[in-house]
Amino acid sequence: MPTRGRPLKRELGPLGIFCIAAGAMISSGLFVLPSVLYDQVGPGMVLAYLLAGLLMLPAVLAKAELATAMPKAGGTYFYIERSLGALAGTFGGLANWLSLGLKSAFALVGMGAVAQLLSPDLPLKLVAAGACLALTSVNLLGVKEAERLQIWLVLGLLGVLVGYVVLGGRHVQEANFLPFLPHGSGALLAATGMVFISYGGLTKVAGVAEEARNPGRNIPLGMFSAFLSVTVLYVLSVGITVGVLPPEELKSSLMPMALGAKRVLGKVGEVAMASAALAAFVTTANAGILSASRSPMAMSRDGLLPGLFGRTGRSGVPSWAVLTTGGFMASAVLFLDLEDLVKVASTMMLVLFAFVNLSLIIMRESKLQSYRPKFRVPLYPYLPAFGIVSYGFLIAEMGAVSLELTGAFFASVLVWYVAYVRPNARRRSALVHLVGRITDRNLGDGTLEEELLEVLRERDEVTEDRFDRLIRSCRVLDLDGPLSAEECFRKVAKELSEDLEMGEDEIFRRLMEREKASTTVVQPGLAIPHVVVEGEGKFVVLPVRCRGGAKFGEGPPVKVLFVLAGTRDERTFHLQALMAIAQIVQSEGFLRSWEEARGPEELKRLILLAERRRL
């Protein structure tokens, strides 16, 4: 069954978000992978890093939009499950956990390589497993401690890389770049797919979005600044390394960047770059445990995994999810081959990026009222569609082994879904809403809209006021029309009689008397009828939509009514309610959305979602 646990603390600022994104990117993909790629592609691997960065852009933009609309733990899992349903969500959540865990395990292998560089007798895999244990312990302490470690390590790492690029340019040998693509363009495309593991960490920020302060601003800012700065550093650093190292040395070294720094600055350069590499591996593994562990936690909340994974302790950390993630990473280090690890992780990431772009399209086209991102992907829908096609092409180029392993993984997920998830699945996804919109049928049950509404309130730090509570509990009258004012008031009186404990005829009489005294139409198409009733502490709001319009006097038909009824002691709140309604109806697109809403619940959510100052 779903479980809530303690809420996560919003402690990540813009610098912390930048450092999680940048630190998760700069890792083994830069310090270890070049030697693997050079053997397959040659000097043209520089182009593979650039192409991977460009092809990453649709996924970055899509995740930025989705993260600002739904800043919830689990990131990729949450978006896929809410848009495509429980089966896709189960696959996406476990694939996200697996790919982030494998990428972070790749970083741990890099830590072992650095240890061997300093002391050749040290066992690489045991060092990596020990580092995994230490970082898992740090993450159990809390996100603030993990963020603080991340910031210091990333800033030092960026400083070393900038120095390497600036000083190394004078030592580049142009002859090292020829021939540029000795194995042809096919090898370049396969390498581009492998390089995706280098960029995959960027989107880890989405996984911890629930712990970000002001996510609507800080998440896109942190992601884009990290993406641009790290892409430039990737291309320049790899280019410098190719230019300063002879081909045989580059292919044979597990730490080509450190070897390149030794060529440029001697032993000091080698030690500095090895230290930077160590910092990079720590930041990636640290960010990996932090982000990957949020997928099983989010899945547990939704009942897709046992409740154990959703429990958070006093520090606000999902302890069991963190421990499981750390254990999986240590196992991957000890038992998986390096190249297979890279290929499987990259294939999983490509599949997830395609799913994320598809999720974006589904969320946009479903026209959910509560889907309100602070950032929107430009060139929609062409950019997401381009991303889906590109990632599909790269997946096909990854080779039979990675495709077979991915297929086996999906089969395992399907078994888990049938055995555990499907009996508990209740929520209807955005895809169901989209199908309902296309077929002009109301297939949604409102649970997704309500959940996203609460997410928006948390994101914007909106405190529910009395007017919100009245709207949540009030009736909504949805009339076809056209009607006269008298016919409209008859229906209103019938709806209000129970709440006001008055007869319909008396309510109707008072509404008509008030209308005859002076019209309650406050602007074309909008009326706010109101009556005073006996007693104390009573106040009722009745929103009314008249599709065909209600005829009030000589003006255009009224389609929006807010009927207010209250006792004399509620005069102050009556004025506050009028102010709230004035702000609601003036919000952008309100009248159009009012006409398009598909029933009373959508009308109610439209009122709750409108921007206004709370009382």
Coordinates of C-alpha atoms in Angstrom, one line a residue:
M1 CA 0.0 0.0 0.0
P2 CA 1.2 3.6 -0.5
T3 CA 3.1 5.2 2.3
R4 CA 3.8 8.8 3.1
G5 CA 6.6 8.9 5.6
R6 CA 8.0 12.2 6.8
P7 CA 8.1 15.1 4.3
L8 CA 11.5 15.8 2.8
K9 CA 13.2 19.1 3.8
R10 CA 13.6 21.9 1.3
E11 CA 17.3 22.6 1.9
L12 CA 18.9 22.8 -1.6
G13 CA 19.8 26.2 -2.8
P14 CA 20.9 27.3 -6.3
L15 CA 24.6 26.7 -5.7
G16 CA 23.8 23.2 -4.3
I17 CA 21.7 22.4 -7.3
F18 CA 24.4 23.5 -9.7
C19 CA 27.0 21.5 -7.9
I20 CA 24.8 18.3 -7.8
A21 CA 24.3 18.6 -11.6
A22 CA 27.9 19.5 -12.5
G23 CA 29.4 17.1 -10.0
A24 CA 27.2 14.3 -11.3
M25 CA 28.3 15.0 -14.9
I26 CA 32.0 15.4 -14.4
S27 CA 33.2 11.9 -13.5
S28 CA 34.5 8.7 -15.1
G29 CA 32.9 9.9 -18.4
L30 CA 35.7 12.4 -18.5
F31 CA 38.5 10.9 -16.6
V32 CA 38.3 7.2 -17.6
L33 CA 36.0 6.9 -20.6
P34 CA 38.3 8.7 -23.1
S35 CA 40.7 5.7 -23.1
V36 CA 37.9 3.3 -23.9
L37 CA 36.5 5.6 -26.7
Y38 CA 39.8 6.4 -28.3
D39 CA 40.4 2.8 -29.1
Q40 CA 37.0 2.6 -30.9
V41 CA 36.8 6.0 -32.5
G42 CA 40.2 7.7 -32.5
P43 CA 40.6 11.5 -32.1
G44 CA 37.0 12.0 -33.3
M45 CA 35.8 11.2 -29.8
V46 CA 36.0 14.9 -29.2
L47 CA 33.1 15.2 -31.6
A48 CA 31.2 12.4 -29.8
Y49 CA 31.2 14.5 -26.6
L50 CA 29.9 17.5 -28.5
L51 CA 27.2 15.5 -30.3
A52 CA 26.1 13.9 -27.1
G53 CA 25.8 17.3 -25.5
L54 CA 23.6 18.6 -28.3
L55 CA 21.4 15.5 -28.3
M56 CA 21.1 15.8 -24.6
L57 CA 19.4 19.2 -24.9
P58 CA 15.8 17.9 -25.5
A59 CA 16.1 15.8 -22.4
V60 CA 17.5 18.6 -20.3
L61 CA 14.8 21.0 -21.4
A62 CA 12.0 18.4 -20.9
K63 CA 13.2 17.6 -17.4
A64 CA 13.5 21.3 -16.6
E65 CA 9.8 21.8 -17.5
L66 CA 8.6 18.7 -15.8
A67 CA 10.6 19.4 -12.7
T68 CA 9.2 23.0 -12.4
A69 CA 5.7 21.7 -12.8
M70 CA 6.1 18.6 -10.5
P71 CA 9.0 19.1 -8.1
K72 CA 8.7 15.8 -6.4
A73 CA 11.1 13.2 -5.2
G74 CA 11.8 10.5 -7.8
G75 CA 12.0 12.9 -10.7
T76 CA 12.0 10.8 -13.8
Y77 CA 9.9 8.1 -12.2
F78 CA 7.3 10.6 -11.0
Y79 CA 6.9 12.2 -14.5
I80 CA 6.7 8.9 -16.4
E81 CA 4.2 7.3 -13.9
R82 CA 1.9 10.3 -13.8
S83 CA 1.9 10.7 -17.6
L84 CA 2.1 7.2 -18.9
G85 CA 0.7 5.0 -16.1
A86 CA 1.8 2.5 -13.6
L87 CA 3.5 0.0 -15.9
A88 CA 5.6 2.6 -17.6
G89 CA 6.2 4.2 -14.2
T90 CA 7.4 0.9 -12.7
F91 CA 9.8 0.5 -15.6
G92 CA 10.9 4.1 -15.5
G93 CA 11.4 4.2 -11.8
L94 CA 13.5 1.0 -11.6
A95 CA 15.4 1.9 -14.8
N96 CA 16.2 5.3 -13.4
W97 CA 17.4 3.8 -10.2
L98 CA 19.5 1.2 -12.1
S99 CA 21.0 3.6 -14.6
L100 CA 21.9 6.2 -12.0
G101 CA 23.3 3.4 -9.7
L102 CA 25.4 2.0 -12.6
K103 CA 26.7 5.5 -13.5
S104 CA 27.7 6.1 -9.9
A105 CA 29.3 2.6 -9.8
F106 CA 31.4 3.6 -12.8
A107 CA 32.6 6.6 -10.8
L108 CA 33.5 4.3 -7.9
V109 CA 35.6 2.3 -10.4
G110 CA 37.4 5.6 -11.2
M111 CA 38.1 6.1 -7.5
G112 CA 39.8 2.7 -7.5
A113 CA 41.8 3.6 -10.5
V114 CA 43.1 6.8 -8.8
A115 CA 44.0 4.7 -5.7
Q116 CA 46.0 2.4 -8.0
L117 CA 47.7 5.4 -9.6
L118 CA 48.9 6.4 -6.2
S119 CA 49.6 2.9 -4.9
P120 CA 49.7 0.1 -7.6
D121 CA 49.3 -2.6 -5.0
L122 CA 45.8 -1.5 -3.9
P123 CA 42.9 -3.7 -5.0
L124 CA 40.8 -1.5 -7.3
K125 CA 37.4 -3.1 -6.7
L126 CA 37.8 -3.3 -2.9
V127 CA 38.8 0.4 -2.7
A128 CA 35.7 1.3 -4.8
A129 CA 33.4 -0.8 -2.6
G130 CA 34.9 0.8 0.5
A131 CA 34.3 4.3 -0.9
C132 CA 30.7 3.3 -1.6
L133 CA 30.2 2.3 2.0
A134 CA 31.6 5.7 3.2
L135 CA 29.4 7.8 0.8
T136 CA 26.3 5.8 1.8
S137 CA 27.0 6.7 5.4
V138 CA 27.3 10.4 4.5
N139 CA 23.9 10.3 2.7
L140 CA 22.3 8.7 5.7
L141 CA 23.2 11.9 7.7
G142 CA 21.0 14.2 5.6
V143 CA 20.8 16.1 2.3
K144 CA 22.3 19.2 3.8
E145 CA 25.5 17.3 4.7
A146 CA 25.6 15.7 1.2
E147 CA 25.1 19.2 -0.4
R148 CA 27.9 20.8 1.6
L149 CA 30.4 18.1 0.6
Q150 CA 29.2 18.4 -3.0
I151 CA 29.8 22.2 -3.2
W152 CA 33.4 22.2 -2.0
L153 CA 34.4 19.2 -4.2
V154 CA 32.8 20.6 -7.3
L155 CA 34.3 24.1 -7.0
G156 CA 37.8 22.6 -6.6
L157 CA 37.2 20.2 -9.5
L158 CA 36.1 23.0 -11.9
G159 CA 39.2 25.1 -10.9
V160 CA 41.6 22.3 -11.8
L161 CA 39.9 21.6 -15.2
V162 CA 39.9 25.3 -16.2
G163 CA 43.6 25.5 -15.3
Y164 CA 44.3 22.4 -17.4
V165 CA 42.5 23.8 -20.4
V166 CA 44.2 27.2 -20.2
L167 CA 47.7 25.8 -19.7
G168 CA 47.4 22.8 -21.9
G169 CA 46.5 24.7 -25.1
R170 CA 50.2 25.5 -25.7
H171 CA 51.2 21.9 -25.7
V172 CA 48.7 20.5 -28.3
Q173 CA 50.2 18.6 -31.2
E174 CA 48.0 19.0 -34.3
A175 CA 49.3 15.7 -35.7
N176 CA 47.6 13.8 -32.9
F177 CA 44.2 14.6 -34.4
L178 CA 44.9 12.8 -37.7
P179 CA 43.3 10.7 -38.9
F180 CA 40.2 12.2 -37.2
L181 CA 37.8 9.3 -37.7
P182 CA 39.9 6.2 -38.6
H183 CA 36.9 3.8 -38.0
G184 CA 34.2 5.8 -39.8
S185 CA 31.0 7.6 -38.8
G186 CA 29.4 4.4 -37.5
A187 CA 31.9 4.2 -34.7
L188 CA 31.2 7.9 -33.9
L189 CA 27.5 7.2 -33.5
A190 CA 28.1 4.2 -31.2
A191 CA 30.6 6.3 -29.2
T192 CA 28.1 9.2 -28.9
G193 CA 25.6 6.7 -27.3
M194 CA 28.3 5.6 -24.8
V195 CA 29.1 9.2 -24.0
F196 CA 25.6 9.8 -22.8
I197 CA 26.6 8.3 -19.5
S198 CA 28.8 11.4 -19.1
Y199 CA 25.8 13.7 -19.4
G200 CA 23.2 11.6 -17.6
G201 CA 24.1 12.9 -14.2
L202 CA 22.9 16.4 -15.2
T203 CA 19.3 15.3 -14.8
K204 CA 19.8 13.9 -11.3
V205 CA 18.7 17.3 -10.0
A206 CA 15.1 16.3 -11.0
G207 CA 15.3 13.4 -8.6
V208 CA 15.9 15.7 -5.6
A209 CA 13.5 18.5 -6.8
E210 CA 11.3 18.1 -3.7
E211 CA 14.3 19.1 -1.6
A212 CA 15.0 22.3 -3.6
R213 CA 14.1 25.8 -2.4
N214 CA 12.1 27.8 -4.9
P215 CA 12.2 25.0 -7.5
G216 CA 10.5 27.0 -10.2
R217 CA 13.5 29.2 -10.4
N218 CA 16.5 27.3 -9.0
I219 CA 16.1 24.0 -10.9
P220 CA 16.2 25.4 -14.4
L221 CA 19.0 27.8 -13.4
G222 CA 21.1 25.1 -11.8
M223 CA 20.6 22.6 -14.7
F224 CA 21.2 25.0 -17.6
S225 CA 24.3 26.7 -16.0
A226 CA 25.8 23.2 -15.2
F227 CA 24.9 21.9 -18.7
L228 CA 26.6 24.8 -20.6
S229 CA 29.7 25.0 -18.4
V230 CA 30.4 21.3 -18.3
T231 CA 29.7 20.7 -22.0
V232 CA 32.4 23.3 -22.8
L233 CA 34.8 21.8 -20.3
Y234 CA 34.2 18.3 -21.7
V235 CA 35.0 19.2 -25.3
L236 CA 38.0 21.3 -24.4
S237 CA 39.5 18.9 -21.8
V238 CA 39.1 15.9 -24.1
G239 CA 40.5 17.9 -27.0
I240 CA 43.6 19.0 -24.9
T241 CA 44.1 15.4 -23.8
V242 CA 44.0 14.1 -27.4
G243 CA 46.4 16.9 -28.4
V244 CA 49.1 16.3 -25.8
L245 CA 49.2 12.5 -25.5
P246 CA 50.6 10.1 -28.1
P247 CA 47.8 7.6 -29.3
E248 CA 49.4 4.5 -27.6
E249 CA 49.6 6.2 -24.2
L250 CA 46.1 7.5 -24.4
K251 CA 44.7 4.1 -25.3
S252 CA 46.6 2.2 -22.6
S253 CA 46.0 4.5 -19.6
L254 CA 43.1 4.1 -17.2
M255 CA 43.6 7.8 -16.2
P256 CA 44.3 9.6 -19.5
M257 CA 43.5 13.1 -18.1
A258 CA 46.0 12.7 -15.3
L259 CA 48.6 11.6 -17.9
G260 CA 47.8 14.6 -20.0
A261 CA 48.2 16.9 -17.0
K262 CA 51.6 15.3 -16.3
R263 CA 52.7 16.2 -19.9
V264 CA 51.6 19.8 -19.3
L265 CA 52.8 20.5 -15.8
G266 CA 54.9 17.5 -14.7
K267 CA 54.3 15.6 -11.5
V268 CA 52.4 18.6 -10.0
G269 CA 49.9 18.4 -12.8
E270 CA 49.5 14.7 -12.5
V271 CA 48.8 14.9 -8.7
A272 CA 46.4 17.9 -9.2
M273 CA 44.4 16.1 -11.9
A274 CA 44.4 12.8 -10.0
S275 CA 43.0 14.8 -7.0
A276 CA 40.5 16.5 -9.2
A277 CA 39.5 13.1 -10.6
L278 CA 39.1 11.7 -7.1
A279 CA 36.9 14.7 -6.2
A280 CA 34.9 14.1 -9.4
F281 CA 34.3 10.5 -8.6
V282 CA 33.3 11.3 -5.1
T283 CA 30.8 14.0 -6.3
T284 CA 29.2 11.7 -8.9
A285 CA 28.9 8.7 -6.5
N286 CA 27.6 11.0 -3.8
A287 CA 25.0 12.7 -6.1
G288 CA 24.2 9.2 -7.5
I289 CA 23.3 7.8 -4.1
L290 CA 21.4 11.0 -3.2
S291 CA 19.3 11.0 -6.4
A292 CA 18.9 7.3 -7.2
S293 CA 17.6 6.5 -3.7
R294 CA 14.7 8.9 -4.3
S295 CA 13.2 6.7 -7.0
P296 CA 12.4 3.7 -4.8
M297 CA 11.2 6.1 -2.1
A298 CA 8.8 7.7 -4.6
M299 CA 7.7 4.3 -5.9
S300 CA 7.0 3.1 -2.4
R301 CA 4.8 6.2 -1.7
D302 CA 2.7 5.1 -4.7
G303 CA 2.5 1.4 -3.7
L304 CA 4.8 0.2 -6.6
L305 CA 7.4 -1.0 -4.1
P306 CA 7.0 -2.2 -0.5
G307 CA 6.4 0.6 2.1
L308 CA 9.8 0.0 3.6
F309 CA 11.5 2.1 0.9
G310 CA 9.3 5.1 1.6
R311 CA 10.1 5.5 5.2
T312 CA 12.2 8.5 6.3
G313 CA 14.0 8.9 9.5
R314 CA 14.5 11.9 11.8
S315 CA 17.0 13.4 9.4
G316 CA 14.4 13.3 6.6
V317 CA 16.4 10.7 4.6
P318 CA 14.8 7.6 3.1
S319 CA 17.2 5.3 5.0
W320 CA 16.3 1.9 3.5
A321 CA 16.3 3.4 -0.1
V322 CA 19.7 4.8 0.5
L323 CA 21.1 1.5 1.9
T324 CA 19.6 -0.5 -0.9
T325 CA 21.1 1.9 -3.5
G326 CA 24.5 1.8 -1.8
G327 CA 24.4 -2.0 -1.7
F328 CA 23.5 -2.3 -5.4
M329 CA 26.3 0.1 -6.4
A330 CA 28.9 -1.9 -4.4
S331 CA 27.7 -5.2 -6.0
A332 CA 27.9 -3.6 -9.5
V333 CA 31.5 -2.6 -8.8
L334 CA 32.5 -6.0 -7.6
F335 CA 30.8 -8.2 -10.2
L336 CA 30.3 -6.2 -13.5
D337 CA 32.7 -5.7 -16.4
L338 CA 33.6 -2.0 -17.0
E339 CA 32.5 -1.7 -20.7
D340 CA 29.3 -3.7 -20.2
L341 CA 28.5 -1.4 -17.2
V342 CA 28.9 1.7 -19.4
K343 CA 26.8 0.3 -22.2
V344 CA 23.9 -0.9 -20.1
A345 CA 23.8 2.3 -18.1
S346 CA 23.9 4.5 -21.3
T347 CA 21.1 2.4 -22.9
M348 CA 18.9 2.7 -19.9
M349 CA 19.5 6.5 -19.9
L350 CA 18.6 6.8 -23.5
V351 CA 15.4 4.8 -23.0
L352 CA 14.5 7.1 -20.0
F353 CA 15.3 10.3 -22.0
A354 CA 12.9 9.1 -24.7
F355 CA 10.2 8.4 -22.1
V356 CA 10.7 11.8 -20.5
N357 CA 10.2 13.6 -23.8
L358 CA 7.1 11.5 -24.5
S359 CA 5.9 12.3 -20.9
L360 CA 6.3 16.0 -21.7
I361 CA 4.1 15.7 -24.8
I362 CA 1.5 13.7 -23.0
M363 CA 1.3 16.2 -20.1
R364 CA 1.0 19.2 -22.5
E365 CA -1.6 17.6 -24.8
S366 CA -3.7 16.2 -21.9
K367 CA -4.5 19.9 -21.0
L368 CA -4.6 19.1 -17.3
Q369 CA -5.5 22.3 -15.4
S370 CA -3.0 21.6 -12.6
Y371 CA 0.0 21.2 -15.0
R372 CA 1.5 24.6 -14.7
P373 CA 5.3 24.6 -15.2
K374 CA 7.4 27.7 -14.4
F375 CA 9.6 26.9 -17.4
R376 CA 8.4 25.7 -20.9
V377 CA 10.3 23.9 -23.6
P378 CA 10.8 26.1 -26.7
L379 CA 10.0 24.8 -30.2
Y380 CA 7.4 22.4 -28.8
P381 CA 6.5 19.8 -30.1
Y382 CA 9.4 19.6 -32.6
L383 CA 12.2 19.5 -30.0
P384 CA 10.8 16.7 -27.9
A385 CA 9.9 14.7 -31.0
F386 CA 13.4 15.1 -32.3
G387 CA 14.7 13.9 -29.0
I388 CA 12.6 10.7 -29.1
V389 CA 13.7 9.9 -32.6
S390 CA 17.4 10.6 -31.9
Y391 CA 17.5 8.5 -28.7
G392 CA 15.7 5.6 -30.5
F393 CA 18.4 5.8 -33.2
L394 CA 21.2 5.8 -30.7
I395 CA 19.7 2.9 -28.7
A396 CA 19.7 0.8 -31.9
E397 CA 23.4 1.6 -32.3
M398 CA 24.4 0.5 -28.8
G399 CA 24.8 -3.2 -29.8
A400 CA 23.1 -6.5 -29.2
V401 CA 24.4 -7.2 -25.6
S402 CA 23.0 -3.9 -24.1
L403 CA 19.7 -4.3 -26.0
E404 CA 19.3 -7.9 -24.7
L405 CA 20.1 -6.9 -21.2
T406 CA 17.6 -4.0 -21.4
G407 CA 15.0 -6.4 -22.8
A408 CA 15.6 -8.8 -20.0
F409 CA 15.2 -6.0 -17.5
F410 CA 11.9 -5.0 -19.0
A411 CA 10.6 -8.6 -18.8
S412 CA 11.5 -8.7 -15.1
V413 CA 9.7 -5.4 -14.5
L414 CA 6.6 -6.8 -16.3
V415 CA 6.6 -9.8 -13.9
W416 CA 6.8 -7.5 -10.9
Y417 CA 4.1 -5.3 -12.3
V418 CA 1.7 -8.2 -12.8
A419 CA 2.4 -9.8 -9.5
Y420 CA 2.6 -6.7 -7.2
V421 CA 1.8 -3.4 -8.8
R422 CA -1.3 -4.0 -10.9
P423 CA -3.5 -5.2 -8.0
N424 CA -2.8 -1.8 -6.2
A425 CA -2.8 0.6 -9.2
R426 CA -5.6 3.1 -8.8
R427 CA -4.5 6.4 -10.2
R428 CA -5.4 7.3 -13.8
S429 CA -2.5 8.8 -15.8
A430 CA -2.4 11.9 -18.0
L431 CA -2.5 9.5 -21.0
V432 CA -6.0 8.6 -19.9
H433 CA -7.0 12.2 -19.8
L434 CA -5.5 12.7 -23.3
V435 CA -7.6 9.8 -24.6
G436 CA -10.7 11.2 -23.0
R437 CA -10.0 14.6 -24.6
I438 CA -9.5 13.1 -28.0
T439 CA -12.7 11.0 -27.7
D440 CA -14.6 13.7 -26.0
R441 CA -15.3 11.5 -23.0
N442 CA -14.5 12.2 -19.3
L443 CA -12.2 9.3 -18.5
G444 CA -10.2 10.9 -15.7
D445 CA -11.1 10.4 -12.0
G446 CA -9.7 13.7 -10.7
T447 CA -7.0 12.1 -8.5
L448 CA -4.1 13.2 -10.7
E449 CA -5.5 16.8 -11.0
E450 CA -5.9 16.9 -7.2
E451 CA -2.4 15.6 -6.6
L452 CA -0.8 18.1 -9.0
L453 CA -2.8 20.9 -7.4
E454 CA -1.2 20.0 -4.0
V455 CA 2.2 19.8 -5.7
L456 CA 1.7 23.4 -7.0
R457 CA 0.7 24.6 -3.6
E458 CA 3.9 23.1 -2.1
R459 CA 6.0 24.5 -4.9
D460 CA 4.7 28.0 -4.6
E461 CA 4.4 27.8 -0.8
V462 CA 0.7 28.8 -0.9
T463 CA -1.0 28.7 2.4
E464 CA -4.6 27.7 2.1
D465 CA -7.0 30.4 3.4
R466 CA -10.7 30.5 4.3
F467 CA -11.8 31.2 0.7
D468 CA -9.8 28.2 -0.6
R469 CA -11.5 26.0 2.1
L470 CA -14.9 27.3 1.1
I471 CA -14.3 26.5 -2.5
R472 CA -13.0 23.0 -1.8
S473 CA -16.2 22.2 0.1
C474 CA -18.8 24.1 -1.8
R475 CA -21.2 23.0 -4.4
V476 CA -20.8 24.1 -8.0
L477 CA -23.8 24.7 -10.3
D478 CA -23.2 23.9 -14.0
L479 CA -26.1 25.0 -16.1
D480 CA -26.7 24.7 -19.9
G481 CA -28.8 27.7 -20.7
P482 CA -29.7 30.0 -22.1
L483 CA -31.7 31.2 -19.1
S484 CA -33.4 34.3 -17.8
A485 CA -32.1 35.8 -14.5
E486 CA -35.3 34.4 -12.8
E487 CA -34.7 30.9 -14.1
C488 CA -31.1 31.1 -13.0
F489 CA -32.0 32.3 -9.5
R490 CA -34.6 29.6 -9.1
K491 CA -31.9 27.0 -9.6
V492 CA -29.4 28.8 -7.3
A493 CA -32.1 29.0 -4.5
K494 CA -32.7 25.3 -4.7
E495 CA -28.9 24.6 -4.4
L496 CA -28.5 27.0 -1.5
S497 CA -31.5 26.1 0.6
E498 CA -29.9 23.2 2.4
D499 CA -26.7 25.0 3.3
L500 CA -28.5 28.2 4.5
E501 CA -31.3 26.2 6.2
M502 CA -33.9 28.4 4.4
G503 CA -36.7 27.8 2.0
E504 CA -36.1 28.1 -1.7
D505 CA -38.8 30.7 -2.2
E506 CA -37.3 33.0 0.4
I507 CA -33.8 32.8 -1.0
F508 CA -35.2 33.4 -4.5
R509 CA -37.2 36.4 -3.3
R510 CA -34.1 38.0 -1.7
L511 CA -32.0 37.4 -4.8
M512 CA -34.6 39.0 -7.0
E513 CA -35.0 42.0 -4.7
R514 CA -31.2 42.5 -4.6
E515 CA -31.0 42.4 -8.4
K516 CA -33.9 44.9 -8.8
A517 CA -32.3 47.3 -6.4
S518 CA -29.1 47.4 -8.5
T519 CA -27.7 44.9 -11.0
T520 CA -25.1 42.5 -9.7
V521 CA -23.3 42.3 -13.1
V522 CA -19.9 43.7 -12.3
Q523 CA -18.4 43.3 -15.8
P524 CA -19.6 41.9 -19.1
G525 CA -20.3 38.1 -18.6
L526 CA -19.7 38.2 -14.8
A527 CA -22.2 38.6 -12.0
I528 CA -21.8 38.4 -8.2
P529 CA -25.3 38.2 -6.7
H530 CA -25.3 38.3 -2.9
V531 CA -27.8 38.2 -0.1
V532 CA -27.8 38.7 3.7
V533 CA -29.3 36.0 5.8
E534 CA -30.2 35.7 9.5
G535 CA -28.0 34.2 12.2
E536 CA -24.3 34.3 13.0
G537 CA -21.2 32.8 11.4
K538 CA -22.7 31.7 8.1
F539 CA -21.1 32.3 4.8
V540 CA -21.6 30.3 1.6
V541 CA -20.1 30.6 -1.9
L542 CA -21.8 29.0 -4.9
P543 CA -19.9 29.3 -8.2
V544 CA -22.2 29.0 -11.2
R545 CA -21.5 28.4 -14.9
C546 CA -24.2 29.0 -17.4
R547 CA -22.9 27.7 -20.8
G548 CA -25.6 29.3 -22.8
G549 CA -25.6 32.5 -20.7
A550 CA -28.1 34.0 -18.3
K551 CA -29.9 37.2 -19.4
F552 CA -29.3 40.0 -16.8
G553 CA -30.8 43.2 -18.2
E554 CA -29.6 44.6 -21.6
G555 CA -26.0 43.5 -21.5
P556 CA -24.4 40.4 -22.9
P557 CA -25.3 37.0 -21.3
V558 CA -23.7 36.2 -18.0
K559 CA -21.7 32.9 -18.0
V560 CA -19.8 33.3 -14.7
L561 CA -21.6 33.8 -11.4
F562 CA -20.3 33.8 -7.9
V563 CA -23.3 33.8 -5.6
L564 CA -22.5 34.9 -2.0
A565 CA -24.7 34.5 1.0
G566 CA -23.8 35.3 4.6
T567 CA -24.8 36.8 7.9
R568 CA -24.2 40.4 8.9
D569 CA -21.3 39.5 11.2
E570 CA -19.4 38.1 8.1
R571 CA -19.3 41.6 6.4
T572 CA -15.5 41.8 6.6
F573 CA -15.1 38.4 5.1
H574 CA -17.7 39.3 2.4
L575 CA -15.4 42.1 1.3
Q576 CA -12.4 39.8 1.3
A577 CA -14.2 37.2 -0.8
L578 CA -15.1 39.9 -3.3
M579 CA -11.4 40.9 -3.5
A580 CA -10.5 37.2 -4.1
I581 CA -13.1 36.8 -6.8
A582 CA -11.9 40.0 -8.5
Q583 CA -8.3 38.7 -8.7
I584 CA -9.5 35.2 -9.9
V585 CA -11.6 36.4 -12.8
Q586 CA -8.8 38.8 -13.9
S587 CA -6.2 36.1 -14.0
E588 CA -4.9 35.3 -17.5
G589 CA -7.0 33.0 -19.5
F590 CA -9.6 32.5 -16.7
L591 CA -12.8 33.2 -18.8
R592 CA -11.6 31.0 -21.7
S593 CA -10.8 28.1 -19.3
W594 CA -14.1 28.6 -17.5
E595 CA -16.0 27.9 -20.7
E596 CA -13.7 24.9 -21.6
A597 CA -13.8 23.2 -18.2
R598 CA -15.4 19.7 -18.4
G599 CA -17.5 19.7 -15.3
P600 CA -18.0 21.0 -11.7
E601 CA -14.7 19.6 -10.4
E602 CA -12.7 21.3 -13.1
L603 CA -14.5 24.5 -12.4
K604 CA -13.6 24.2 -8.8
R605 CA -9.9 23.5 -9.5
L606 CA -9.8 26.4 -11.9
I607 CA -10.8 28.8 -9.1
L608 CA -8.3 27.2 -6.7
L609 CA -5.4 27.4 -9.3
A610 CA -6.0 31.1 -10.1
E611 CA -3.2 33.4 -9.0
R612 CA -4.2 35.7 -6.1
R613 CA -3.1 37.0 -2.8
R614 CA -4.2 34.8 0.0
L615 CA -6.3 36.4 2.8

